[in-house]
Coordinates of C-alpha atoms in Angstrom, one line a residue:
X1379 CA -124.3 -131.8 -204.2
X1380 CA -123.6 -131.0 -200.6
X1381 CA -124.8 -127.2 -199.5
X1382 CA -122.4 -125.1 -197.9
X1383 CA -122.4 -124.4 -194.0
X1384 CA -122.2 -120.5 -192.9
X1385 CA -119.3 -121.0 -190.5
X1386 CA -120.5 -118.1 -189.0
X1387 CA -123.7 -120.2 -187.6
X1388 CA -121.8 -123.3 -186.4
X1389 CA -122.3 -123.9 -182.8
X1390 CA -120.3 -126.4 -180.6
X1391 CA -122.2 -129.1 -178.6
X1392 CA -121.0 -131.6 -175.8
X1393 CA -123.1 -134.6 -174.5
X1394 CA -124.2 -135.1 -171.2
X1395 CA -125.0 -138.8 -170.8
X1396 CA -123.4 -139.4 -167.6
X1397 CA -125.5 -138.6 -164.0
X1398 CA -122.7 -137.5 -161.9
X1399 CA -120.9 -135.7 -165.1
X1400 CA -124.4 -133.6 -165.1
X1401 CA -124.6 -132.0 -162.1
X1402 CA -120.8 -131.4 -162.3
X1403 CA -120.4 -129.4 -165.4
X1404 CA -124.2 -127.7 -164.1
X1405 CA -122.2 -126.4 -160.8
X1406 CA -118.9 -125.4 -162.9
X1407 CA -121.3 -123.6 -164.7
X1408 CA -122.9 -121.8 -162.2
X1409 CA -119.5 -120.8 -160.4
X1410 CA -118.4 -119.5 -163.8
X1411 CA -121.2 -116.9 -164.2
X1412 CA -120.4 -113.4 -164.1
X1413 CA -123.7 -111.7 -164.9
X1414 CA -126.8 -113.4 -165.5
X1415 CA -128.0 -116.8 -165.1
X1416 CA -131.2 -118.1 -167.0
X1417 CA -133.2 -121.0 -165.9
X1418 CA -136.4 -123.1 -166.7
X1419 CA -137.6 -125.8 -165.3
X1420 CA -140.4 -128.9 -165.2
X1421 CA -139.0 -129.8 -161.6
X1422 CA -136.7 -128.8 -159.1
X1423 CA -136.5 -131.2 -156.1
X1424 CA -135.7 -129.6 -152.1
X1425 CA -133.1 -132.9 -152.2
X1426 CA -129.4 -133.3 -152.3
X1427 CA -128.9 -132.2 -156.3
X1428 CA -131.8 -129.5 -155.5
X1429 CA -130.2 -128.1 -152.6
X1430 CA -126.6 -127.5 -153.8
X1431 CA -128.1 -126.2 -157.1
X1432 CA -129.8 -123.7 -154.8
X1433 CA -126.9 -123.0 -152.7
X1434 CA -124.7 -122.1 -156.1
X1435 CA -127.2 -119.8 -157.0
X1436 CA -127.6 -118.3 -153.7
X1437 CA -123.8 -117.9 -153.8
X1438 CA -123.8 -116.5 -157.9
X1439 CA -126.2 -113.8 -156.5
X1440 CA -124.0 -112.6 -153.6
X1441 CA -120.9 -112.3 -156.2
X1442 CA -123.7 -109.8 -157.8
X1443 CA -125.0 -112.2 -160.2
X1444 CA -128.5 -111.6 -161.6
X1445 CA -130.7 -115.3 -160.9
X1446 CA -133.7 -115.9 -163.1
X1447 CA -135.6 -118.7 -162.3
X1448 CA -139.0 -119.7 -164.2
X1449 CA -140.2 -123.0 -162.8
X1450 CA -143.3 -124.9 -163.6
X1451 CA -146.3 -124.8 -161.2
X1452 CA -147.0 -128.1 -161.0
X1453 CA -144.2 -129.9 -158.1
X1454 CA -143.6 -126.6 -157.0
X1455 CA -145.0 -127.1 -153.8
X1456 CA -142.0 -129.0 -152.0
X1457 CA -139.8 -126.0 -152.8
X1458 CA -141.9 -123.1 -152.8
X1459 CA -140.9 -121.9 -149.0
X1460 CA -137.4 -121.5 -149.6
X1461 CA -138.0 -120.3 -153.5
X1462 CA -139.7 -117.5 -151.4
X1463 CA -137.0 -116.9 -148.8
X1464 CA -134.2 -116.4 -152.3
X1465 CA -136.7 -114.3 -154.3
X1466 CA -136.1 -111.6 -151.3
X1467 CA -132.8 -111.6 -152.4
X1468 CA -131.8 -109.1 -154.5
X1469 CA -131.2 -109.8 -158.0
X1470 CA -133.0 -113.6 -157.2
X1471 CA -136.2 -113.4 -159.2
X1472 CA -138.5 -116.6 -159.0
X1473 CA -141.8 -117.1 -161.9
X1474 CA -144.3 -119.7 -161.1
X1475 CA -145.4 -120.9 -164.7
X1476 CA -149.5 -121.6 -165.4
X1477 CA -149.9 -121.4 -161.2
X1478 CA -152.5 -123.0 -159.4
X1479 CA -155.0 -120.4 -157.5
X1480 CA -155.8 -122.6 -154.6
X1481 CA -152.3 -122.6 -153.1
X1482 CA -153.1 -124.9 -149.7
X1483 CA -155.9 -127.5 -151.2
X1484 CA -154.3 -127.7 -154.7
X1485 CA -156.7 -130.8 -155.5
X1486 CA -159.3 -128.2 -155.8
X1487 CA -157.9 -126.8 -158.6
X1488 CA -158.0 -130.1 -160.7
X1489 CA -162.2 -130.3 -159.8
X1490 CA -162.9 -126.2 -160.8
X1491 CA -160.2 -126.0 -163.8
X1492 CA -158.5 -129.3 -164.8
X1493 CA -158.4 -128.0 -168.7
X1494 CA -155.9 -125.5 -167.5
X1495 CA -154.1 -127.0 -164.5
X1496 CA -153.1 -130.0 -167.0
X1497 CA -151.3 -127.6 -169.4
X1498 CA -147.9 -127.4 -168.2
X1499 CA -144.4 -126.1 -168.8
X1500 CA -142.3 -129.0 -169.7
X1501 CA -139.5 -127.4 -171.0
X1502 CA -135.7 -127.4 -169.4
X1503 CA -133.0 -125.0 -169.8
X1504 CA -130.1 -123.6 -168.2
X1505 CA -128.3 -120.1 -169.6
X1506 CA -125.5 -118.6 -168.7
X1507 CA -123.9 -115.3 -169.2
X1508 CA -125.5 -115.7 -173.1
X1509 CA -122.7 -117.6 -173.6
X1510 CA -123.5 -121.4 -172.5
X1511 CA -126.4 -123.3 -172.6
X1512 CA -127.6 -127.0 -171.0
X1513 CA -130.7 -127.9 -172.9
X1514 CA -132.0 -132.0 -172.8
X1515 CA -134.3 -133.9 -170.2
X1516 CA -133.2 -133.6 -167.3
X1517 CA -134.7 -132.0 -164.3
X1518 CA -133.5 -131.5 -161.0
X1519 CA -133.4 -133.9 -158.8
X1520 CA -131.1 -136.7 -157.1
X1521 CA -133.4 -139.5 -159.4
X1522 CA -131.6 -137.5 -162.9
X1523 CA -128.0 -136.6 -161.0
X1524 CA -127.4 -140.1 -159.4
X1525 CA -127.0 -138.8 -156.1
X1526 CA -129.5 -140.6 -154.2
X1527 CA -129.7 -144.6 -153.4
X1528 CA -132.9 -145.3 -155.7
X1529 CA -133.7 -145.3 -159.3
X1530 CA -131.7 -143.4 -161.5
X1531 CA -133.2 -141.7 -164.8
X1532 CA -130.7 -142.6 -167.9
X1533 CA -130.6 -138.9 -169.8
X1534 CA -129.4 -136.7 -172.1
X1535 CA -128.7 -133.2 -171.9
X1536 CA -126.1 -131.3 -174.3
X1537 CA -124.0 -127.9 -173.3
X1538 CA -124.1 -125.7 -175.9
X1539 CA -122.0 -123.0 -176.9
X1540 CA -122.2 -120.4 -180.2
X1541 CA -124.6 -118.5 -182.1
X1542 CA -127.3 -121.2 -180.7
X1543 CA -127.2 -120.5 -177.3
X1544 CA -129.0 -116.3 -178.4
X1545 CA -131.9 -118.4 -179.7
X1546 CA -132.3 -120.7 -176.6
X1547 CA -132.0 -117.2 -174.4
X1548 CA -134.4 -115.8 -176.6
X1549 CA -136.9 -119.1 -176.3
X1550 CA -136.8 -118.3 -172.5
X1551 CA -137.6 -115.0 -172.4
X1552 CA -140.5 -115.9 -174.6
X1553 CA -141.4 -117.9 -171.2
X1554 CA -140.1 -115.4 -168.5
X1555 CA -141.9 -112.6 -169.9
X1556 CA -145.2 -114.6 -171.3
X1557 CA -148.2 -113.7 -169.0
X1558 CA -148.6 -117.0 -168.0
X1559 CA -145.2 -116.7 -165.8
X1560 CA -146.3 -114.6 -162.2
X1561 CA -143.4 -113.6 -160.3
X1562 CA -143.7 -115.4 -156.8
X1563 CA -143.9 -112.6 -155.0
X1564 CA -147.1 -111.7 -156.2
X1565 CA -148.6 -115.2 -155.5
X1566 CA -150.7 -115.8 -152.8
X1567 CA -148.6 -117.9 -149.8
X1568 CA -150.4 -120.3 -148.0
X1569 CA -147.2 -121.4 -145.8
X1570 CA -144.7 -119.9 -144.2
X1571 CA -141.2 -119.2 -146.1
X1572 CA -137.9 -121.0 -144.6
X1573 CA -135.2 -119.2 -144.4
X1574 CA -132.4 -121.2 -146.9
X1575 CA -129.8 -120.7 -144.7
X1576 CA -131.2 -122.6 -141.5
X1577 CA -132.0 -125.6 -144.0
X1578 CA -128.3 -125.4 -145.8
X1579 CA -126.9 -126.0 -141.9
X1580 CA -128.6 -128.7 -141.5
X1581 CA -128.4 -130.2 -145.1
X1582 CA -124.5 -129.3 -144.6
X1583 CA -124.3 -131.9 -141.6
X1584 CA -125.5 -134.7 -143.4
X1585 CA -123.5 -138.0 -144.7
X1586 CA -125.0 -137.8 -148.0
X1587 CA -123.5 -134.5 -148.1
X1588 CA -120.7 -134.9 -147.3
X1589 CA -120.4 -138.2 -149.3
X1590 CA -121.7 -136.0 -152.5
X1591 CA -118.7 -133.7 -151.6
X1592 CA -116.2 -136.2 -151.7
X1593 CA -117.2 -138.7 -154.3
X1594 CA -119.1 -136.4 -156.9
X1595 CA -118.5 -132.3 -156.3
X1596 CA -114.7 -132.6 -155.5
X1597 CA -112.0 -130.2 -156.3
X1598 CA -110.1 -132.8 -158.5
X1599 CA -113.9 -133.0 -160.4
X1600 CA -114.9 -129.7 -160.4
X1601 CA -111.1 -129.1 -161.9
X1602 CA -111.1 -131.4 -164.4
X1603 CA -111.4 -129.7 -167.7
X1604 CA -115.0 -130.0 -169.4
X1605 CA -113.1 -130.8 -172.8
X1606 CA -112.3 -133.9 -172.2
X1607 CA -116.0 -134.8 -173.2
X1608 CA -116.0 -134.9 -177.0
X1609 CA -117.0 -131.8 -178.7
X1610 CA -118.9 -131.6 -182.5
X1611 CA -119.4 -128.4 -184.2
X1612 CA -122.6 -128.0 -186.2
X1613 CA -125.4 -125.8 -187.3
X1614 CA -128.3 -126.2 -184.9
X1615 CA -131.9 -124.9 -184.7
X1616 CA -133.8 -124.5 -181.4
X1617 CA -137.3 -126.2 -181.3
X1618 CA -140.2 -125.0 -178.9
X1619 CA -143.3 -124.7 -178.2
X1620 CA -145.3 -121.1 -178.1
X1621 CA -145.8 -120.6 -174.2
X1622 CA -149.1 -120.0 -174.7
X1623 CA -149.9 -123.6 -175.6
X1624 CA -151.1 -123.7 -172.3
X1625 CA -153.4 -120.9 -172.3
X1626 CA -156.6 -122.1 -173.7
X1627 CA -158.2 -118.6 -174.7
X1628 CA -155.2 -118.1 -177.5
X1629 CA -153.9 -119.5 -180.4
X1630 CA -150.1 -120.5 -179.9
X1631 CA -148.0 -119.6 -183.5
X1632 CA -145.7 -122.3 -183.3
X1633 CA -145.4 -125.8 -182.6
X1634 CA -142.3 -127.9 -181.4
X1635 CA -144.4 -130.9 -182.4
X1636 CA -144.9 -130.0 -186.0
X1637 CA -141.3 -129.4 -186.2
X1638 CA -140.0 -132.4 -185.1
X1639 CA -142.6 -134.2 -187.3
X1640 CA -140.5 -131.9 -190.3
X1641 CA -137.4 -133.5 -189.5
X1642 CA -138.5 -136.9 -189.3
X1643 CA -140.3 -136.4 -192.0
X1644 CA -137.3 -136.2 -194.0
X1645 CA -135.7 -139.2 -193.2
X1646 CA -134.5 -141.6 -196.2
X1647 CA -132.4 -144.1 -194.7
X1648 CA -133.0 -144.2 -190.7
X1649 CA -134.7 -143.2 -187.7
X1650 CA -133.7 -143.8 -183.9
X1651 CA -136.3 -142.7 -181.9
X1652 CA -135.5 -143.2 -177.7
X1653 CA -138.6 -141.7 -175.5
X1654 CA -139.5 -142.9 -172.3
X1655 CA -143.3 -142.9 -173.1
X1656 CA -143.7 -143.4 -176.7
X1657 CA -147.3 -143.4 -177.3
X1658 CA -147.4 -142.8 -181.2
X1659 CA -150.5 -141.3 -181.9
X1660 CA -152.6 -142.4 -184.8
X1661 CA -151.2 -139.4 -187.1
X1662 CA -147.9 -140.8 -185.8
X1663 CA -148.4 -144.5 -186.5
X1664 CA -148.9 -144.2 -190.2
X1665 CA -146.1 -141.4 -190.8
X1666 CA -143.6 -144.6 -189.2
X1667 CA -145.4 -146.9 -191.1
X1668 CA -144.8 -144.8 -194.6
X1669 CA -141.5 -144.1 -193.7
X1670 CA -140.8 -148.0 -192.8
X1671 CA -142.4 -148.8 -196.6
X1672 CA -140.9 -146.5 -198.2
X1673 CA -137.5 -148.4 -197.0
X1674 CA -136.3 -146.4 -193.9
X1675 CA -135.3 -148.2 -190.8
X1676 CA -136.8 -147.4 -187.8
X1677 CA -136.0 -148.3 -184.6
X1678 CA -137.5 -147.4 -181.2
X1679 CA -135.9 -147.5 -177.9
X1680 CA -138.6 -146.6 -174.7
X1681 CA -139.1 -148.0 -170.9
X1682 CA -140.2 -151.6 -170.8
X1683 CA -143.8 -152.1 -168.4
X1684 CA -141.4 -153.4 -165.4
X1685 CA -138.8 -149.8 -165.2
X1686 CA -141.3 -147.3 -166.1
X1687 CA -142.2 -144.9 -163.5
X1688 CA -145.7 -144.1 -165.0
X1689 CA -147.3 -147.5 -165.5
X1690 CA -150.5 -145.8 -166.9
X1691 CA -148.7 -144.8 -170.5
X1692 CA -147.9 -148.5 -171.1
X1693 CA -150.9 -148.7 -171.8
X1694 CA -151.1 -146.4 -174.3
X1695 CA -148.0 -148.1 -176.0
X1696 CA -149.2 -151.7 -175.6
X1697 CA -152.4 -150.5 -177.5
X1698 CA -149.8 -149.5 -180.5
X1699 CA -147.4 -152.1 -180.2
X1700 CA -148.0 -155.0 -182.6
X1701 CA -149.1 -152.8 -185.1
X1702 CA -145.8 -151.1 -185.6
X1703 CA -144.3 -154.7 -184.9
X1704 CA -146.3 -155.7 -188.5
X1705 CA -145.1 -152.2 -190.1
X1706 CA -141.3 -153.5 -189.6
X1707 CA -140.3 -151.0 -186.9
X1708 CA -138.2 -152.3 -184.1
X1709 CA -139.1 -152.1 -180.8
X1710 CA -136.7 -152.3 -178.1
X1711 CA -138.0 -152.0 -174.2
X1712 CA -135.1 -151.1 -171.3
X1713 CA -134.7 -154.3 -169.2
X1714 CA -134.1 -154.0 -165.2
X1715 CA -130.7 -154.2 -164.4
X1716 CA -129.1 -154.3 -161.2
X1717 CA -126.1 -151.6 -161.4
X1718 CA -122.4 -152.5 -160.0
X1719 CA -120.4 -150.0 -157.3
X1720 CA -119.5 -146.8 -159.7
X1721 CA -115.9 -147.5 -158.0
X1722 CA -114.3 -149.7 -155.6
X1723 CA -114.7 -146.5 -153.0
X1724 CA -117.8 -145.5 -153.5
X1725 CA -120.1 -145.7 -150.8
X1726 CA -123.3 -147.7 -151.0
X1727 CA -125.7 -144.5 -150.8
X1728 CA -124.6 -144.2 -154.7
X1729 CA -125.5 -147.6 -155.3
X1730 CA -128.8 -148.0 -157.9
X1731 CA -131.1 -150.7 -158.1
X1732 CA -132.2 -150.2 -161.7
X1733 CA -132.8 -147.2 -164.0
X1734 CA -135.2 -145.9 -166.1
X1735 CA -134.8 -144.7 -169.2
X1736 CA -136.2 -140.1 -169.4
X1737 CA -133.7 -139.1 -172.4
X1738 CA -135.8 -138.0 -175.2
X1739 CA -133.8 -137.6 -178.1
X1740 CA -133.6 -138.5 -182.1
X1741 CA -131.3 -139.3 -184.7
X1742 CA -132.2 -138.9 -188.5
X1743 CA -130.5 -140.8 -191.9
X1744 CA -127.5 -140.7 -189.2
X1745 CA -126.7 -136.8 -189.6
X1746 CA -129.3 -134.6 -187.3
X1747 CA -130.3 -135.1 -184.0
X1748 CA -132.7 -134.0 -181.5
X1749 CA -132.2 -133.5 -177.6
X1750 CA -135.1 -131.9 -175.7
X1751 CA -137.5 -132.5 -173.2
X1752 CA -140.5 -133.9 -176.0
X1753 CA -141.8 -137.4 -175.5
X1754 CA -143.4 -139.0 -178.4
X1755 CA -146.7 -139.3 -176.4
X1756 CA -149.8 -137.0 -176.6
X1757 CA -149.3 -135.3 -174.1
X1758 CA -146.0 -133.4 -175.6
X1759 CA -147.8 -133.0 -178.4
X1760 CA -151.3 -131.5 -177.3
X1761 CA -151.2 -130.4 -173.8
X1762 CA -147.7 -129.8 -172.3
X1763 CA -145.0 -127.2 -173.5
X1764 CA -141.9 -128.6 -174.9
X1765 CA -138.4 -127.5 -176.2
X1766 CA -135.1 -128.4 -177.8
X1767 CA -132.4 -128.5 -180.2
X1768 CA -132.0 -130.1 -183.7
X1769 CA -128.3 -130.4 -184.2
X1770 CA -126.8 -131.2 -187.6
X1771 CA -123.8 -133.0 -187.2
X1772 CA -122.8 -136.3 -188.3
X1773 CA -120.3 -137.1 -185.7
X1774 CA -122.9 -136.6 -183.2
X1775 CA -125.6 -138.9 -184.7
X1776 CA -123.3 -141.8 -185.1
X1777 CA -121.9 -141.3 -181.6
X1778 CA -125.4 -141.5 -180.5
X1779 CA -126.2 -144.5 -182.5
X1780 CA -123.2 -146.4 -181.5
X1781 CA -123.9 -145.9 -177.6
X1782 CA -127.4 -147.5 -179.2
X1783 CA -126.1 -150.6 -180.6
X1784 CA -123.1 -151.5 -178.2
X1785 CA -125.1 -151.1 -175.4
X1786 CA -128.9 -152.2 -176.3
X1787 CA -128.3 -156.1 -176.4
X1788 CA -127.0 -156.1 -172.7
X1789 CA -130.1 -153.2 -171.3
X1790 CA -132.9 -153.9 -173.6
X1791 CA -135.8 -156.5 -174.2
X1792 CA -136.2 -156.6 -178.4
X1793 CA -140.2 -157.0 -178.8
X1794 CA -140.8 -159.2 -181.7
X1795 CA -144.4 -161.2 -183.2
X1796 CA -143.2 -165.2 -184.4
X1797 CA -144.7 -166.7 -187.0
X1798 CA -148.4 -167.4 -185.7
X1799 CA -148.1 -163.1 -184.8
X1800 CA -148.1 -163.9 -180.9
X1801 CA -146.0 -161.0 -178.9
X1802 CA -142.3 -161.9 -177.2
X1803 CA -139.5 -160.5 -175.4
X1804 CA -135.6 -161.3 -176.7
X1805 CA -134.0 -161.6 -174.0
X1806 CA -130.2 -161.4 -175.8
X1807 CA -128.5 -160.5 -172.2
X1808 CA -128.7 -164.8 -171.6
X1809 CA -126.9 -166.7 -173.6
X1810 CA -128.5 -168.5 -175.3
X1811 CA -131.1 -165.6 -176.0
X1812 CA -134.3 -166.5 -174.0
X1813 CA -138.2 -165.7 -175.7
X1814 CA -140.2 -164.6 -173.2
X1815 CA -144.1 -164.7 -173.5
X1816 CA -145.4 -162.3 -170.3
X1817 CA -144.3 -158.6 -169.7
X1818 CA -140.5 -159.0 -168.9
X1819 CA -140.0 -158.3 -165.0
X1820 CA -143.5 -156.6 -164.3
X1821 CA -145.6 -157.6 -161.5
X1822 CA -148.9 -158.2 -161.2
X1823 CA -149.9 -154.9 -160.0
X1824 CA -148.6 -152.9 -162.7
X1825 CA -149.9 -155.6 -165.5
X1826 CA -153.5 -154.6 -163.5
X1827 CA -152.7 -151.0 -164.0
X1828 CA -151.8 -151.5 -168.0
X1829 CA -155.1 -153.3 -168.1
X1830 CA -157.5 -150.8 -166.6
X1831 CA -156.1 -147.8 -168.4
X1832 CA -156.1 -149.9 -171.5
X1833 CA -160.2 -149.5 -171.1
X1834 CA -160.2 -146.1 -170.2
X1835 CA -160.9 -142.9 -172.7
X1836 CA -157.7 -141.6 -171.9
X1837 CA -155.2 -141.6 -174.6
X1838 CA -155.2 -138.4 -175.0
X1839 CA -153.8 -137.4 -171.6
X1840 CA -151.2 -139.9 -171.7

């Protein structure tokens, strides 16, 4: 007996899987706004993405817009002189999350309080007009839009709209008003402020400006209606972290981690799981290796050793590997790929070498899914703030779960243990499929990495 759905608490959700199709729908957005825009991020890059986001908000708060920005601490630095030149804006507030005291020798910081400098604010979110919301994994930055010539990040955001998007406001001003957010203002500055509008001149000049202007930000783009990507309507549940996680002297009252464990918890049929660095922790292991005996298939999609961009959590991983291997779960580890021309006119500056996988999301029996910014790794769980959304919808899930298995065989290594229980790579891209016995694609130097973190007393910051 299915249980009825209060129509009244169905929201409507859209995928974001595409770079460019990102940062479009994130400036429509912006130029939409009428009254108040909500944001929180990880990272915010002074690059091409970063700037032009910066540049929409500069121009949202001119139209008499109200700009609240909370970003974490941690990357700050980069930014921080024109964050400081907008804050004197009026109506363009600016929080620092968990900030470092030494401003000019930051390193300092990590020898007098590294307990409390490692606790940081993970969590992404866009708000606007407490209408529409962008919540997933993406921060911002050319590597997650596609708009530079290096490696791209494969992720997922989702724009919602509805009765869910109050709750995701309401998770950020948790944040924005927590005492662990200090307005920038009242932070000490170590460097001089640049004034926005002598960097926009230049930026303005650039090719790869002009290029992102013509190829990504046009007017047909920017006209083009956002719903032509699918849309599924479903009951949702935001998932966060208490802010004060990070703050070692209290006792946070809820955990994003415990939730998610709720919901996968549940599962009686399947479980996709796609993080970037999965390091199961031994809690985790043996809930995956109940669910796999109980009959549930799970499958595990994260960054093989050769495209990951943190080496060190391989290791982590590689420790875990042929144990869930024995359990029955299926490992599959992103390949390099070398990416073709978007279009025949695009210029090579949007040409990528390879990607790495940063989506962090979830699908359950092939009904609920999860799209945040938590990575199965100990770090989300124990140190770092996290958020998200569990969205019930079926439509989604199988979507989700389709892009998995028409696309995996081409993008993937499968991880597998033959008959005398020695580790290989299916290679199924080659034809015939080709068993490899050495970490697909990784060099020497990060094999050496893997290998001395491996003996290390680190898990727990991985």
């Amino acid at each position: 007996m299915t249980s009825k759905v209060n129509v009244a608490q169905v929201s409507q959700f859209q995928l974001l899987s595409d770079a460019h199709q990102a940062l479009i729908e994130r400036v429509k957005l912006l130029r939409s706004a009428k009254k108040h825009i909500a944001m929180q991020y990880y990272l915010w890059r002074p690059d091409t993405s970063g700037l032009t986001l910066l540049k929409e908000l500069l121009n949202a708060v001119e139209r008499g817009v109200t700009v609240d920005l909370l970003l974490d601490d941690h990357h700050s630095r980069p930014i921080e002189p024109l964050l400081r030149d907008l804050s004197r804006r009026s109506n363009f507030n600016v929080k620092f999350f968990n900030p470092f005291r030494h401003r000019r020798w930051r390193w300092v910081n990590w020898l007098t309080d590294f307990k409390r400098m490692n606790r940081r604010m993970h969590n992404k979110a866009l708000v606007i007009d407490q209408q529409i919301a962008i919540v997933g994994g993406r921060n911002v930055g050319d590597e997650y839009f596609g708009t530079h010539a290096g490696q791209l990040f494969s992720d997922l955001d989702v724009i919602a709209r509805g009765p869910v998007v109050a709750k995701v406001l309401e998770d950020w001003r948790h944040y924005w008003q927590c005492a662990l957010s200090k307005s920038v203002g009242l932070i000490k500055r170590t460097h001089r402020s640049r004034l926005f509008e002598e960097i926009w001149k230049v930026f303005e000049s650039k090719p790869e400006t002009q290029d992102l202007n013509k190829y990504v930000l046009s007017d047909e783009q920017l006209n083009d209606d956002t719903k032509a990507l699918p849309e599924f309507s479903a009951s949702a549940q935001v998932v966060s972290d208490d802010p004060l996680k990070a703050d070692l002297t209290s006792k946070p009252k809820r955990s994003l981690t415990q939730q998610i464990a709720k919901t996968i918890g549940s599962a009686t049929q399947s479980i996709l799981l796609v993080s970037p660095y999965f390091v199961p922790t031994a809690t985790g292991v043996k809930e995956l290796e109940s669910l796999a005996e109980q009959g549930v298939e799970v499958r595990v999609l994260t960054n093989s050793l050769a495209v990951t961009d943190v080496p060190a959590v391989h290791a982590g991983y590689q420790r875990r590997r042929r144990r869930l291997l024995l359990a029955g779960i299926k490992l599959f580890e992103l390949r390099r790929t070398e990416e073709k021309k978007l279009r025949k006119d695009m210029k090579p500056y949007f040409r990528r070498s390879a990607s790495s996988l940063h989506a962090k999301t979830v699908t359950v029996d092939g009904s609920k899914v999860f799209v945040g910014s938590f990575n199965f790794d100990p770090r989300s769980a124990q140190i770092n703030t996290e958020s998200g959304i569990i969205i019930e919808s079926v439509a989604m899930a199988q979507r989700i779960n389709s892009m998995f298995d028409h696309e995996l065989p081409m993008r993937a290594y499968e991880a597998r243990l033959n008959r005398f229980y020695k580790l290989y790579w299916l290679d199924k891209s080659q034809i015939p499929a080709q068993k490899l016995y050495k970490e697909p694609g990784a060099g020497i130097g990060r094999r050496l990495t893997v290998w001395l973190t491996a003996r290390l007393p680190v898990d727990h910051l991985l």
